[in-house]
Coordinates of C-alpha atoms and ligand atoms in Angstrom, one line a residue:
Chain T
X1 CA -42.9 -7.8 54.1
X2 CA -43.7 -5.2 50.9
X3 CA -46.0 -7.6 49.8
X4 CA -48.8 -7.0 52.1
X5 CA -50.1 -3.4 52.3
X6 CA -50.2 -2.4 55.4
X7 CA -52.6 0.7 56.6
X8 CA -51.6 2.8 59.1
X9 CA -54.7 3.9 61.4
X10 CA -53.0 6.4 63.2
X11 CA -55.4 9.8 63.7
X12 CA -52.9 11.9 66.3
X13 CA -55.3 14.4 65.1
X14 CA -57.4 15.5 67.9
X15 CA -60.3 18.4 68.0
X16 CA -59.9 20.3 71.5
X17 CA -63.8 20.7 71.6
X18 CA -65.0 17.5 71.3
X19 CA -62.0 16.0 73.1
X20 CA -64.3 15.7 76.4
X21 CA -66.8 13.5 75.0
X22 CA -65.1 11.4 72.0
X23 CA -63.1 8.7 73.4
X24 CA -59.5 8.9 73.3
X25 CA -57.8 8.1 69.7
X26 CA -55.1 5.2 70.4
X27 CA -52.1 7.1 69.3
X28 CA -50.3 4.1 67.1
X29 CA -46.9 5.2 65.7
X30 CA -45.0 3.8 62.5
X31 CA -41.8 3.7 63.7
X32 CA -38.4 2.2 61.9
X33 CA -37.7 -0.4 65.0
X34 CA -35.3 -3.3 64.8
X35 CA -36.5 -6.9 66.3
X36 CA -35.3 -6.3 69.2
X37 CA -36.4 -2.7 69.9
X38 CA -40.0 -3.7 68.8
X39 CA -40.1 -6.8 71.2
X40 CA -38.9 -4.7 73.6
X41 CA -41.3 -2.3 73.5
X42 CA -44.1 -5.0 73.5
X43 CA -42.6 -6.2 76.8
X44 CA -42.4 -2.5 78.0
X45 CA -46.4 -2.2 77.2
X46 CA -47.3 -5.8 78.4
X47 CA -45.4 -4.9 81.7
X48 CA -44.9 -8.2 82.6
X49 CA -44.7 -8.8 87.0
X50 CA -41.0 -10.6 86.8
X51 CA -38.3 -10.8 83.5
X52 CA -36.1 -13.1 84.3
X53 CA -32.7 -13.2 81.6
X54 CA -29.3 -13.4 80.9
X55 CA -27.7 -11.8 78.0
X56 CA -26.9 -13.5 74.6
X57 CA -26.6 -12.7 71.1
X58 CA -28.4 -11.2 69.1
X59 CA -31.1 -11.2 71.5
X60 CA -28.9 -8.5 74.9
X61 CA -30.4 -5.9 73.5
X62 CA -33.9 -6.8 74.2
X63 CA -33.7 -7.3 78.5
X64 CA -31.2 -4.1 77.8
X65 CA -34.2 -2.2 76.6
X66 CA -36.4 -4.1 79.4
X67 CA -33.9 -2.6 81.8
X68 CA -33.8 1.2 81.1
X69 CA -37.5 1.6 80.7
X70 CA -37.4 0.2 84.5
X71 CA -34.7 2.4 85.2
X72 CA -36.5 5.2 83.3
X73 CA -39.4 5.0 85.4
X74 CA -41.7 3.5 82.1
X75 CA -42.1 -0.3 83.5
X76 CA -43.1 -1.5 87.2
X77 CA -41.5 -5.4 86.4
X78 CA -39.3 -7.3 88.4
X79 CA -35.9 -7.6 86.0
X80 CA -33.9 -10.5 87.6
X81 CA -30.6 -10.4 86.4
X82 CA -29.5 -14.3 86.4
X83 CA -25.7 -15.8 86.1
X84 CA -27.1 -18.5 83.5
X85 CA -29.8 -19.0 81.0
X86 CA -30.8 -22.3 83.1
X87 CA -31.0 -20.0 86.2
X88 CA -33.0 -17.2 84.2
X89 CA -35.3 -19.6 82.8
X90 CA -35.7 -21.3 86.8
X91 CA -36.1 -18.0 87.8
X92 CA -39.5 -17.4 85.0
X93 CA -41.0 -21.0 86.6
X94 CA -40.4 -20.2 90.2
X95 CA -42.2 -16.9 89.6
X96 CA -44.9 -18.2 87.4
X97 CA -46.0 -20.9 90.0
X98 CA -45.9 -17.7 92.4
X99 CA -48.7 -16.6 89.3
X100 CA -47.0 -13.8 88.0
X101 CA -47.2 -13.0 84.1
X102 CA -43.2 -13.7 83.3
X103 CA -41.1 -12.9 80.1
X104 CA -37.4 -13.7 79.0
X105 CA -35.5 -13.7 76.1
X106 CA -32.9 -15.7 74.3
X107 CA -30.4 -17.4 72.0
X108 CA -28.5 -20.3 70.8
X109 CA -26.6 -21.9 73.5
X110 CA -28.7 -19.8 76.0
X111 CA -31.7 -21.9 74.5
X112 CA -29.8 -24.4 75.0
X113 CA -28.8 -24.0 78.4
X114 CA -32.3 -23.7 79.3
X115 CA -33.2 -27.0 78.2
X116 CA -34.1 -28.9 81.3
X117 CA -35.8 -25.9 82.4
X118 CA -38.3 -25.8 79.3
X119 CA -39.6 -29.0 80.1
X120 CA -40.5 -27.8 83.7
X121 CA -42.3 -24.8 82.3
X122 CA -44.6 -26.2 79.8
X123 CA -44.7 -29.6 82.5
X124 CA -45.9 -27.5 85.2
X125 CA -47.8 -25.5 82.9
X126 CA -46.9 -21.8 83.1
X127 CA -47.3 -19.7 80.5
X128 CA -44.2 -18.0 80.3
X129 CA -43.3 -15.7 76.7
X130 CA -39.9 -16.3 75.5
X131 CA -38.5 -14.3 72.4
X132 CA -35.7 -16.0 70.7
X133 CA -33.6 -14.3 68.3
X134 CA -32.8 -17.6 66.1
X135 CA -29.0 -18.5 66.0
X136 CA -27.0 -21.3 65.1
X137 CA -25.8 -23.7 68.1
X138 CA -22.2 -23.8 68.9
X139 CA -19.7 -25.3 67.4
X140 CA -18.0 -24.9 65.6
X141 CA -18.3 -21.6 67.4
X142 CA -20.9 -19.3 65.2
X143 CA -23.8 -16.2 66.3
X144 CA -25.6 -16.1 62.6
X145 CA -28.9 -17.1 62.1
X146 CA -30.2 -20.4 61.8
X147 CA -33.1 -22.7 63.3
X148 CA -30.9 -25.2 65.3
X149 CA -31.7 -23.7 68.6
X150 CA -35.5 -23.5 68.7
X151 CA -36.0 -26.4 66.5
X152 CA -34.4 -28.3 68.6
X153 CA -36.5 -27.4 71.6
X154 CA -39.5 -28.4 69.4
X155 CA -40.9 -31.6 71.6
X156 CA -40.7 -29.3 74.8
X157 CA -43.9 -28.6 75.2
X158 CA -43.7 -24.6 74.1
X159 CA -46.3 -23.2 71.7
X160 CA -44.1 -22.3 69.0
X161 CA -44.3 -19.0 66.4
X162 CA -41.5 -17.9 63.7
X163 CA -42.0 -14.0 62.6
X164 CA -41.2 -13.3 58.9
X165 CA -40.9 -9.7 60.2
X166 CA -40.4 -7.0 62.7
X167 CA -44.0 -5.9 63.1
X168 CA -44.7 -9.6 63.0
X169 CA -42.0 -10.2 65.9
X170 CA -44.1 -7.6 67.8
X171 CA -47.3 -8.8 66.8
X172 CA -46.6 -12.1 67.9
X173 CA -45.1 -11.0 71.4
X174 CA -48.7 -9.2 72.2
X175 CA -50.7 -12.4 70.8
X176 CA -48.6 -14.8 72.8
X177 CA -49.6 -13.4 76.1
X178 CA -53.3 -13.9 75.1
X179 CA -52.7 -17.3 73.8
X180 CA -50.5 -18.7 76.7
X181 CA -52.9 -17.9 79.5
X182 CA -55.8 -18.7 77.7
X183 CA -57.6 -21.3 80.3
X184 CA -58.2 -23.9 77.5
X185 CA -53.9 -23.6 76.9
X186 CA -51.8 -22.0 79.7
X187 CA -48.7 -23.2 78.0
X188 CA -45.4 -21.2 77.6
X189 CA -45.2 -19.6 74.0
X190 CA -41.7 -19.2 72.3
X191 CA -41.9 -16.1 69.7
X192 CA -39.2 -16.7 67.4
X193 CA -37.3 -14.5 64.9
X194 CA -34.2 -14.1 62.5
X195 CA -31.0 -13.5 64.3
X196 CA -29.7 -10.6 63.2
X197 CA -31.8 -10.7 60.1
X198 CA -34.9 -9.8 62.0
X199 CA -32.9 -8.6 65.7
X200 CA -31.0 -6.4 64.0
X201 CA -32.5 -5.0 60.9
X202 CA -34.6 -1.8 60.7
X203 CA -38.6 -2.1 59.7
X204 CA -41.4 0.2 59.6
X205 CA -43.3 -1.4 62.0
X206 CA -46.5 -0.1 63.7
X207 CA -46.3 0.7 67.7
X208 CA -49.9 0.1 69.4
X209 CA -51.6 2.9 72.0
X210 CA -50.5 1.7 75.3
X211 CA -53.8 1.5 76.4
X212 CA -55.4 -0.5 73.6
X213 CA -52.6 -3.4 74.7
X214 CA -53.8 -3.2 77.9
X215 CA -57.3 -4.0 77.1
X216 CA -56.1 -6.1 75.0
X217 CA -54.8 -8.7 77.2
X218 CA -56.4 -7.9 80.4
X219 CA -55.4 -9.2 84.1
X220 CA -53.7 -12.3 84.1
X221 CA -55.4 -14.6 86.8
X222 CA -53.2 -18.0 87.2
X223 CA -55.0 -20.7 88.2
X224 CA -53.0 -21.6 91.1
X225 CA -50.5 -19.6 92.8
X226 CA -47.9 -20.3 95.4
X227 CA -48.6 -16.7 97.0
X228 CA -52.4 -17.9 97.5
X229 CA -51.8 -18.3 101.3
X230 CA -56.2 -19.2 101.5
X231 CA -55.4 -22.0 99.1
X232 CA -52.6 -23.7 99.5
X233 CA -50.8 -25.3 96.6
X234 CA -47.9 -27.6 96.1
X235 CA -45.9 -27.4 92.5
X236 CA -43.3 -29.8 91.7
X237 CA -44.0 -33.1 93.5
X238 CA -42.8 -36.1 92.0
X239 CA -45.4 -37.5 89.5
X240 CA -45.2 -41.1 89.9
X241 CA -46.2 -43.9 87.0
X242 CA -49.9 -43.6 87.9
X243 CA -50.3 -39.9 87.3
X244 CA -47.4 -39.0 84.8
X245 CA -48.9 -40.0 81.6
X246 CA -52.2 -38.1 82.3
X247 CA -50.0 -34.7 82.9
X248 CA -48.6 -35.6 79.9
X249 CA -51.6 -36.4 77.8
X250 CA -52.8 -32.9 79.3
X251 CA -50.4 -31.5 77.2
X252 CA -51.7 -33.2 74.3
X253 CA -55.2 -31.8 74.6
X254 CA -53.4 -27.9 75.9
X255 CA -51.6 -27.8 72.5
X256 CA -54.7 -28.8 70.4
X257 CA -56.8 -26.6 72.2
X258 CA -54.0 -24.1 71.2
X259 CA -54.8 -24.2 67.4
X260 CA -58.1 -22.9 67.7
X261 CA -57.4 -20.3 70.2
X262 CA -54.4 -19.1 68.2
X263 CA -56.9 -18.7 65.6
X264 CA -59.8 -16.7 67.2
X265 CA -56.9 -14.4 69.0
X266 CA -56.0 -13.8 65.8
X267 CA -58.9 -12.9 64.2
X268 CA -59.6 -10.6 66.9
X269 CA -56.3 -8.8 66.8
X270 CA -57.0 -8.7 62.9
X271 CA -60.5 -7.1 63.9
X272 CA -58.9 -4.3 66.5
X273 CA -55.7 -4.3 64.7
X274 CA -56.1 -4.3 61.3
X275 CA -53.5 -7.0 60.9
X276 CA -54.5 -10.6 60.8
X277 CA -52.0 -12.9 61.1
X278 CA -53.3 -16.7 60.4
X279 CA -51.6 -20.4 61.3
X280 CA -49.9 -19.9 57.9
X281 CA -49.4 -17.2 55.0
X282 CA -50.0 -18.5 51.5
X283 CA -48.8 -16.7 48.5
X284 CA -49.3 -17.3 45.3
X285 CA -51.3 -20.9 46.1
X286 CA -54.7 -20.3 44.4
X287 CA -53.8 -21.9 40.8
X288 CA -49.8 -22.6 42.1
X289 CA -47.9 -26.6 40.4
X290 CA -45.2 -26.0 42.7
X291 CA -44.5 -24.3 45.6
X292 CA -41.4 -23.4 48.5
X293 CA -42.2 -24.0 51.8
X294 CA -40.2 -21.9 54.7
X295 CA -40.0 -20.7 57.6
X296 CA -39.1 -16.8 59.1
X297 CA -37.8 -14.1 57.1
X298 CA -36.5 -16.1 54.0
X299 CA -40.1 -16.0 53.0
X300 CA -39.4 -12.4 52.0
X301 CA -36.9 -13.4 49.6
X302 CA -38.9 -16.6 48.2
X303 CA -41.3 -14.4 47.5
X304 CA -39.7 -11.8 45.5
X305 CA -38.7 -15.0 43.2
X306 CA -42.6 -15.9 42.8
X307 CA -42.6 -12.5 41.6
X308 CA -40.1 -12.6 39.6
X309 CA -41.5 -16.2 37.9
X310 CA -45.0 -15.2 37.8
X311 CA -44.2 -12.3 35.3
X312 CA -42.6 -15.3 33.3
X313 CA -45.6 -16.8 33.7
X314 CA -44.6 -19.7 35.8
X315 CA -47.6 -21.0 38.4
X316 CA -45.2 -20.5 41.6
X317 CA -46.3 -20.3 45.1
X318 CA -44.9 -19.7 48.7
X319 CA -46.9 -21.3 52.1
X320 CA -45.1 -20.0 54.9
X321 CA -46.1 -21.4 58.2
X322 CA -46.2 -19.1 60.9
X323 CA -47.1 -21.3 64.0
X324 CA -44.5 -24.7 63.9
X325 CA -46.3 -25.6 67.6
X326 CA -48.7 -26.6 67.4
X327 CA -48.2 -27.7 63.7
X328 CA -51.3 -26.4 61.6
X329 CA -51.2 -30.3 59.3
X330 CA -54.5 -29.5 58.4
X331 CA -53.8 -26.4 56.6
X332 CA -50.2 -27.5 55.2
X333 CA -52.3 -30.1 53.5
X334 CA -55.1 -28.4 52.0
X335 CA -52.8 -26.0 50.7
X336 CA -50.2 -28.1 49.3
X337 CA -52.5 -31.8 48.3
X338 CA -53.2 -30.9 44.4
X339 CA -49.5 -29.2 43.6
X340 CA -47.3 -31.2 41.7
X341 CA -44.0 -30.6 43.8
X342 CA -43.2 -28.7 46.7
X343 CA -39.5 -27.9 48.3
X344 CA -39.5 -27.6 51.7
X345 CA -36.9 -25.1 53.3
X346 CA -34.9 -26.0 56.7
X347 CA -32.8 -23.9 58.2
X348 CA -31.5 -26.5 60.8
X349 CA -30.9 -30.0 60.3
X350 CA -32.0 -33.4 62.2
X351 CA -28.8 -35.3 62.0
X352 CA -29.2 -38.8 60.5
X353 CA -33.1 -38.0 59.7
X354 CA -34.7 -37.9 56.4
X355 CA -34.3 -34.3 56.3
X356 CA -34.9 -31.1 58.5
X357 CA -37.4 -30.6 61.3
X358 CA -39.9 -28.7 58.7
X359 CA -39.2 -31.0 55.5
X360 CA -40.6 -34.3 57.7
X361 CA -43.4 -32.4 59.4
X362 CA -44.4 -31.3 56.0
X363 CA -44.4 -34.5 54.6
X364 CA -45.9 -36.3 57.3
X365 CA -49.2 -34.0 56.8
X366 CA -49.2 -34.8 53.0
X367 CA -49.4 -38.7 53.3
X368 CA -52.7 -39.2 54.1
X369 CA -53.7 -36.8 51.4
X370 CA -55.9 -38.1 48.4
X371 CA -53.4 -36.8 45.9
X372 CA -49.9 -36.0 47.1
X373 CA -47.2 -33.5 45.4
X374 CA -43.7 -34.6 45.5
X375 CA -42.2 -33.4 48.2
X376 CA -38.3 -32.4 48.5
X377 CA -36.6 -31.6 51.0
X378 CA -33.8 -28.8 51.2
X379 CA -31.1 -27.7 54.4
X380 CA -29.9 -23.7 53.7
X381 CA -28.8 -20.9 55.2
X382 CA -27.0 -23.1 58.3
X383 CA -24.9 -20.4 60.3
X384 CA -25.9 -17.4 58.8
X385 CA -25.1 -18.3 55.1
X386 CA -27.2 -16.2 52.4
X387 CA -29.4 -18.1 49.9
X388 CA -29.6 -15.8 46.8
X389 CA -32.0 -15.8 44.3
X390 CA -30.1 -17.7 42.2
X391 CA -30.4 -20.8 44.2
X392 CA -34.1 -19.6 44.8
X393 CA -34.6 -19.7 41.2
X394 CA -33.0 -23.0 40.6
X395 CA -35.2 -24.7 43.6
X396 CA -37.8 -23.8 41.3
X397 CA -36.5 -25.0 38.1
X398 CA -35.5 -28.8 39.8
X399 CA -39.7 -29.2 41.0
X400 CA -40.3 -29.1 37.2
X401 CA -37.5 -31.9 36.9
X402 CA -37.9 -35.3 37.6
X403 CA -34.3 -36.0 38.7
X404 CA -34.1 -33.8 41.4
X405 CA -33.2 -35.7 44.7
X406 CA -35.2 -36.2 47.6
X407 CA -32.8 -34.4 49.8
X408 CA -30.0 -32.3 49.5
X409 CA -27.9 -29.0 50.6
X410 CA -28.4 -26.0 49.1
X411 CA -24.9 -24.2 48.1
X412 CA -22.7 -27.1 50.4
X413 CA -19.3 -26.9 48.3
X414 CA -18.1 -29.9 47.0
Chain J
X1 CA -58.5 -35.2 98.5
X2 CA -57.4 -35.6 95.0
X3 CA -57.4 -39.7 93.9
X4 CA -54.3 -39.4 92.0
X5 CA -54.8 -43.2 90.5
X6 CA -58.3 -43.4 89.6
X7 CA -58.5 -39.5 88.6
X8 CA -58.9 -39.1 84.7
X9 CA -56.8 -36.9 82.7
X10 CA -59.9 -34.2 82.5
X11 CA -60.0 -33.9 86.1
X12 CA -56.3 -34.4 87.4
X13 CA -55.3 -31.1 88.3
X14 CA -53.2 -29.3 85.4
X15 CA -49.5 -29.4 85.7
X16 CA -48.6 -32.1 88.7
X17 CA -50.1 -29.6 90.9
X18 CA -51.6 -30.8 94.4
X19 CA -54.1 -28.3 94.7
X20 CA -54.7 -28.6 98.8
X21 CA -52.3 -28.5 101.7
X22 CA -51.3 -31.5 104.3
X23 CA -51.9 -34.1 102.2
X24 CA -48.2 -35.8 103.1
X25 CA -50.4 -36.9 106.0
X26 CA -52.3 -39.4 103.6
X27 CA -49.2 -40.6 101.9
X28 CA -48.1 -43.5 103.4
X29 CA -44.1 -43.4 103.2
X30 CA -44.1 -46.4 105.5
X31 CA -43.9 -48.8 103.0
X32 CA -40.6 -47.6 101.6
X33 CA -39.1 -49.0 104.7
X34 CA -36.8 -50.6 102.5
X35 CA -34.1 -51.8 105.3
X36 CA -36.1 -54.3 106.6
X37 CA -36.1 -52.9 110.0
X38 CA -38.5 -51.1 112.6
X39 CA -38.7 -49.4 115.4
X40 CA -39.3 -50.7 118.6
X41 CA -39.6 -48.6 121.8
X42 CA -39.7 -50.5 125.2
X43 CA -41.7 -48.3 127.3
X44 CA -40.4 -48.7 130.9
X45 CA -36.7 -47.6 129.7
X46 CA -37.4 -44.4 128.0
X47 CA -37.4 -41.3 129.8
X48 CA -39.5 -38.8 127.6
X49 CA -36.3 -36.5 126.4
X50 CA -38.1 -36.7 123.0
X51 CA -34.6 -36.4 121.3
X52 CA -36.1 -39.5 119.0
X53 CA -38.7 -36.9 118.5
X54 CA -36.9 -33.8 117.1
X55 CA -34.7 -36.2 115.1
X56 CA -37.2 -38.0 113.2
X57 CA -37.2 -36.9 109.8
X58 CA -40.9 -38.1 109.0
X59 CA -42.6 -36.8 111.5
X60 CA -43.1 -40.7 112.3
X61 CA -43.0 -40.5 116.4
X62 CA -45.9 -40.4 117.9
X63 CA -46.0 -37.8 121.3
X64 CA -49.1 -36.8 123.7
X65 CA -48.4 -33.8 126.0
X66 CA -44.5 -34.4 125.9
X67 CA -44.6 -38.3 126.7
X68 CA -43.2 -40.7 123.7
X69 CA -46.1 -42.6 123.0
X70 CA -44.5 -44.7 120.1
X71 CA -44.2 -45.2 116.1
X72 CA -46.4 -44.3 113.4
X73 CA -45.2 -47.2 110.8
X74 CA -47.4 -45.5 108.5
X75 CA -45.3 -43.1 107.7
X76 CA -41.8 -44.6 109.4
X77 CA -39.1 -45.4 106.8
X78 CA -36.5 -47.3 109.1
X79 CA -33.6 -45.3 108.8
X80 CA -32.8 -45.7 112.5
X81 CA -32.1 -42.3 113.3
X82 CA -34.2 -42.3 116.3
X83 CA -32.4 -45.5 117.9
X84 CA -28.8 -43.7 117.2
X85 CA -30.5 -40.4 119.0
X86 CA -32.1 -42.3 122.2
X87 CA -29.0 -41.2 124.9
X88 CA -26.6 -44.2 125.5
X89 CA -28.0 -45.1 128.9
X90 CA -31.1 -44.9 128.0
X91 CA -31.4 -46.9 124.6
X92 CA -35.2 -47.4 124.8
X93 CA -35.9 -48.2 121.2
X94 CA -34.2 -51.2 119.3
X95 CA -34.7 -51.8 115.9
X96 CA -36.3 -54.6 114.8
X97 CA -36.1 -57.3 111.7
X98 CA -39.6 -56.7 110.0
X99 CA -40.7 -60.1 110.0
X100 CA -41.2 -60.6 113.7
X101 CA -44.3 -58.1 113.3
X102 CA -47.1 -59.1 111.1
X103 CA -48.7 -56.2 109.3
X104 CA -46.3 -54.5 106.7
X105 CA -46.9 -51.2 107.7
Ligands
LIG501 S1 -36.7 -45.2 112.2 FE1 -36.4 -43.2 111.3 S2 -38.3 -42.7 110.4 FE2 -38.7 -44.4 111.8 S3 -39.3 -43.4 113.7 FE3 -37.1 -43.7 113.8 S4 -36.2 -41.8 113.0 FE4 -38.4 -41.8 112.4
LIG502 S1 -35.0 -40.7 122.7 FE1 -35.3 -42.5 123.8 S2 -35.6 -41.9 125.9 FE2 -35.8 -40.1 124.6 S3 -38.0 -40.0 124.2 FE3 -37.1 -41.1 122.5 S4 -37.3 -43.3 123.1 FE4 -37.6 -42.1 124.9

């Protein structure tokens, strides 16, 4: 993400004299961390009570990490090694409605395996923080990146984020905490990033002062707890027709409430931070006629394009939302009402839709607009293929087009 | 007690949960006594072994310092379990065809 500067506040500095009555610099470190390494190290300083996992790639290497800073002596959690993704993620709601502050990871087909599960956590209202390393779902058989996995878990009730980078990943992972147990929200939070584009790949990314995380997010009170022997709690019953659809419309009002405290937590990380992630990133969109919209780390690349076309003098722009769940339509349209075009990127498809997940969100927000841009609607990248600048370019080149269809594949060979 | 049908989505506790214990007590399982049989104990036969008692999975037999007292039909689903348990020379409860009483519960 070169193109936001980003200041590094770290003053390891110290003067022995005044050391006694100055309080203690937070010692932040810029370290070259992959994905995984940096959510790991969130967890490690979070410290959750209970992880609950089972291994999957690209996302092992995270609980891996989890694991030897327990064995190292650096983390007091409870790892529980499960034999499933549907047990691992059973295991994070049984020890949630115990009120612990619970954290997993996972991937593809372990997302998927977890499905039933997901609906029980953000049902029963635990606000469990799941990384998922983004991969495409089996089969045919294939562990590269693409959206199909969380995307598809997108009605379950999960607060939703998708990191363009690895100090984003991280970023995300401390926010989610906050956001989750909020008392307005208490929903789970899935923080999602790039398999293997964002798991795997090396990024300066800025490590907080232990400490300062801690204040950050405080003691985690749940609101009931099965442990709570003074006031006891059933979780679970059946929910018959006269209660169900209130639980449900609970929901409704949880995730609203979300968008605004997803904004004032991240104005108040920005403030003690210095980094201020909002419900989307816009690039470009002041005086933009067209513009791409996508999710994750291909934002990096779409925006080297803008560059690229701005020096040509083209009026390009990138929105990249950073928050799917709750969508931000608000936003999406008062960025996007008065452009001429837009493209909207998927990198998972809703068989026999209109388009991808993103493409009919998108447009959805734009039709009650005064003025609405054309909006198309574009599948890439599906199983770890590449989109090159090339095709970048040419999404570019079709807004300014009027022939260019409604919906297509980028790169599909014919 | 929570009022599970007239509570409002505001004020339903969060999440399905019952915040407050023993409240199977108020739910009347009685009227999924879908079988169309009860209960009925004839006093003079039985002989107190409470096995009716142990075996009941609803808690549904009523006992006063170890004496069988009877059924609670509040909470008594039919399933006939205590009849099968009464010992074979005693047989003190029968069950019986639901409309020959005439409360539902
Ligand atoms: S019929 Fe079944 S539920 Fe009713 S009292 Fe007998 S054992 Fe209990
Ligand atoms: S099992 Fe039969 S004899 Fe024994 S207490 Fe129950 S009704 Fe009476």
């Amino acid at each position: 993400m070169n193109r936001e500067t980003q200041v590094l506040k770290t003053d390891a500095v110290t003067v022995e004299a005044e050391a006694a009555e100055a309080p203690p610099q937070p010692q932040r470190q810029l370290l070259a961390l992959t994905g995984n390494e940096a959510v790991a190290e969130a967890i490690r300083q979070i410290d959750p009570h209970v992880c609950a996992a089972y291994p999957i790639t690209p996302t092992t290497q995270i609980m891996q990490e989890v694991a030897q800073f327990i064995a190292d002596g650096r983390m007091r959690a409870e790892l529980v090694p499960c034999e499933s993704e549907h047990s691992a993620m059973s295991a994070c709601v049984g020890a949630g409605a115990a009120g612990a502050r619970v954290m997993t990871a996972t991937s593809a087909n372990g997302l998927a395996l977890m499905w039933e599960v997901l609906y029980i956590a953000s049902g029963m209202r635990l606000p469990i923080v799941m990384a998922v390393g983004n991969r495409a779902l089996s089969g045919p058989l294939n562990i590269h990146c693409d959206h199909s996995d969380s995307m598809g878990a997108r009605d379950s009730g999960w607060i939703q984020f998708y990191a363009e980078s690895v100090q984003e990943a991280y970023d995300n992972i401390l926010q989610a905490v906050r956001i989750g147990e909020h008392p307005d929200v208490l929903l789970p939070v899935m923080c999602c990033m790039d398999g293997f584009l964002t798991t795997h790949t090396s990024e300066n990314a800025e490590i907080l002062d232990d400490a300062e995380v801690r204040d950050f997010l405080g003691k985690y009170r749940a609101r009931y707890s099965l442990l709570d022997v003074d006031n006891p709690v059933t979780f679970g019953a059946t929910d018959l027709p006269n209660a169900y659809t209130e639980h449900k419309y609970q929901q409704v009002e949880a995730m609203k409430k979300a968008d605004a405290v997803i904004r004032a937590v991240c104005v108040e990380f920005g403030a003690k931070f210095g980094r201020e992630h909002g419900m989307l990133e816009a690039y470009c969109m002041e005086d933009a006629d067209t513009a791409i919209v996508v999710l994750s780390s291909t934002a990096g690349s779409v925006a080297d394009m803008v560059d690229t076309l701005r020096a040509e003098g083209r009026k390009v722009g990138l929105l990249r939302p950073r928050v799917f769940r709750p969508f931000p339509a608000a936003d999406v349209r008062a960025a996007l009402q008065d452009l001429t075009a837009v493209t909207v990127l998927d990198r998972s498809h809703s068989f026999g839709a209109d388009g991808g997940p993103l493409f009919t969100e998108v447009r959805t927000a734009l039709f009650d607009a005064p003025h609405r841009p054309r909006v198309l609607g574009r599948v890439y990248g599906l199983g770890g293929r590449a989109i090159t600048g090339g095709e970048i370019r040419a999404l570019y080149d079709e807004m300014e087009t009027d022939t260019a269809p409604t919906f297509r594949f980028v790169g599909v060979r014919e | 007690m929570i009022d599970v049908i007239n509570e409002g989505w505001e004020t339903l506790p969060i999440g399905g949960v019952i915040p407050e214990g023993g409240t199977s007590a108020a739910y009347k399982t009685g009227d999924w006594r879908g079988g169309g049989k009860r209960p009925l104990l004839n006093h003079s036969a039985c002989v107190h072994c409470l096995h009716c008692w142990i075996s009941c999975p609803d808690s549904a037999i009523e006992i006063q310092e170890s004496k069988m007292l009877g059924f609670i039909y509040d909470h008594c689903k039919g399933c006939g379990i205590c009849a099968n348990e009464c010992p074979p020379l005693v047989k003190a409860i029968t069950m019986i065809a639901e409309e020959q009483f005439e409360t539902t519960l």
